[in-house]
Amino acid sequence: MKQKIVIKVSMASEKSRSRAMELVARADGVSSMGVTGAGRDQLEVVGDFVDTVCLVKCLRRKLGKADILKVEEVKDKKPEEKKPEEPKIIADPPPYYYPGYYYYQHMPAPWW
C-alpha cells in the first residue's frame, strides 16, 4: 500500500533541512520525499509500508519538534488506453554473408 505522509518539522536552517532529508531517506520503504509548505517546514514522504510513528520518533529525537499532519493513500492513476503497436518493417535486412573482398582485402605493401 503506497501512502503519502506530511510531517511538520522544526527546520530553521538549511543544515537542519538536509539532516531531516537524510534521516527520512534512510527509513525503510521510502520511495520519494520533498520539502514543502510556505515556510519550507514540512516533509512530504511517499513510500510503501512506511512506519509513520517510527519515522516521527526518529525525527523528534534528532531534530526536535515533529508532528504528523496528514497520512493518505496514494491511488494509482487510471491506466491509459494502449494503442495497438504497428509492426516494425525492416527495409533492408543485413546480408547473410559478406562478399569476398570484405574479408580478403589487399594489404598495402610495407614501406621498408
mmCIF file of C-alpha atoms in Angstrom, residues 1-6 29 31-32 44-50 70-78:
data_model
loop_
_atom_site.group_PDB
_atom_site.id
_atom_site.type_symbol
_atom_site.label_atom_id
_atom_site.label_comp_id
_atom_site.label_asym_id
_atom_site.label_seq_id
_atom_site.Cartn_x
_atom_site.Cartn_y
_atom_site.Cartn_z
ATOM 1 C CA MET A 1 0.000 0.000 0.000
ATOM 2 C CA LYS A 2 1.549 3.247 -1.161
ATOM 3 C CA GLN A 3 0.967 6.173 1.162
ATOM 4 C CA LYS A 4 1.756 9.872 1.336
ATOM 5 C CA ILE A 5 2.782 11.307 4.719
ATOM 6 C CA VAL A 6 3.120 15.012 5.520
ATOM 7 C CA GLY A 29 10.056 1.795 2.269
ATOM 8 C CA SER A 31 10.444 5.955 -2.458
ATOM 9 C CA SER A 32 10.398 9.773 -2.677
ATOM 10 C CA GLU A 44 6.296 15.101 2.228
ATOM 11 C CA VAL A 45 7.195 11.406 2.189
ATOM 12 C CA VAL A 46 5.843 8.851 -0.303
ATOM 13 C CA GLY A 47 6.515 5.148 0.080
ATOM 14 C CA ASP A 48 5.273 1.606 0.575
ATOM 15 C CA PHE A 49 4.560 0.442 4.135
ATOM 16 C CA VAL A 50 6.438 3.304 5.816
ATOM 17 C CA LYS A 70 -1.587 14.055 7.114
ATOM 18 C CA VAL A 71 -1.419 10.396 6.102
ATOM 19 C CA GLU A 72 -3.280 9.374 2.975
ATOM 20 C CA GLU A 73 -3.258 6.550 0.496
ATOM 21 C CA VAL A 74 -1.863 7.286 -2.928
ATOM 22 C CA LYS A 75 -4.038 5.842 -5.653
ATOM 23 C CA ASP A 76 -2.566 4.940 -8.978
ATOM 24 C CA LYS A 77 -3.659 6.904 -11.983
ATOM 25 C CA LYS A 78 -6.130 5.289 -14.339
#
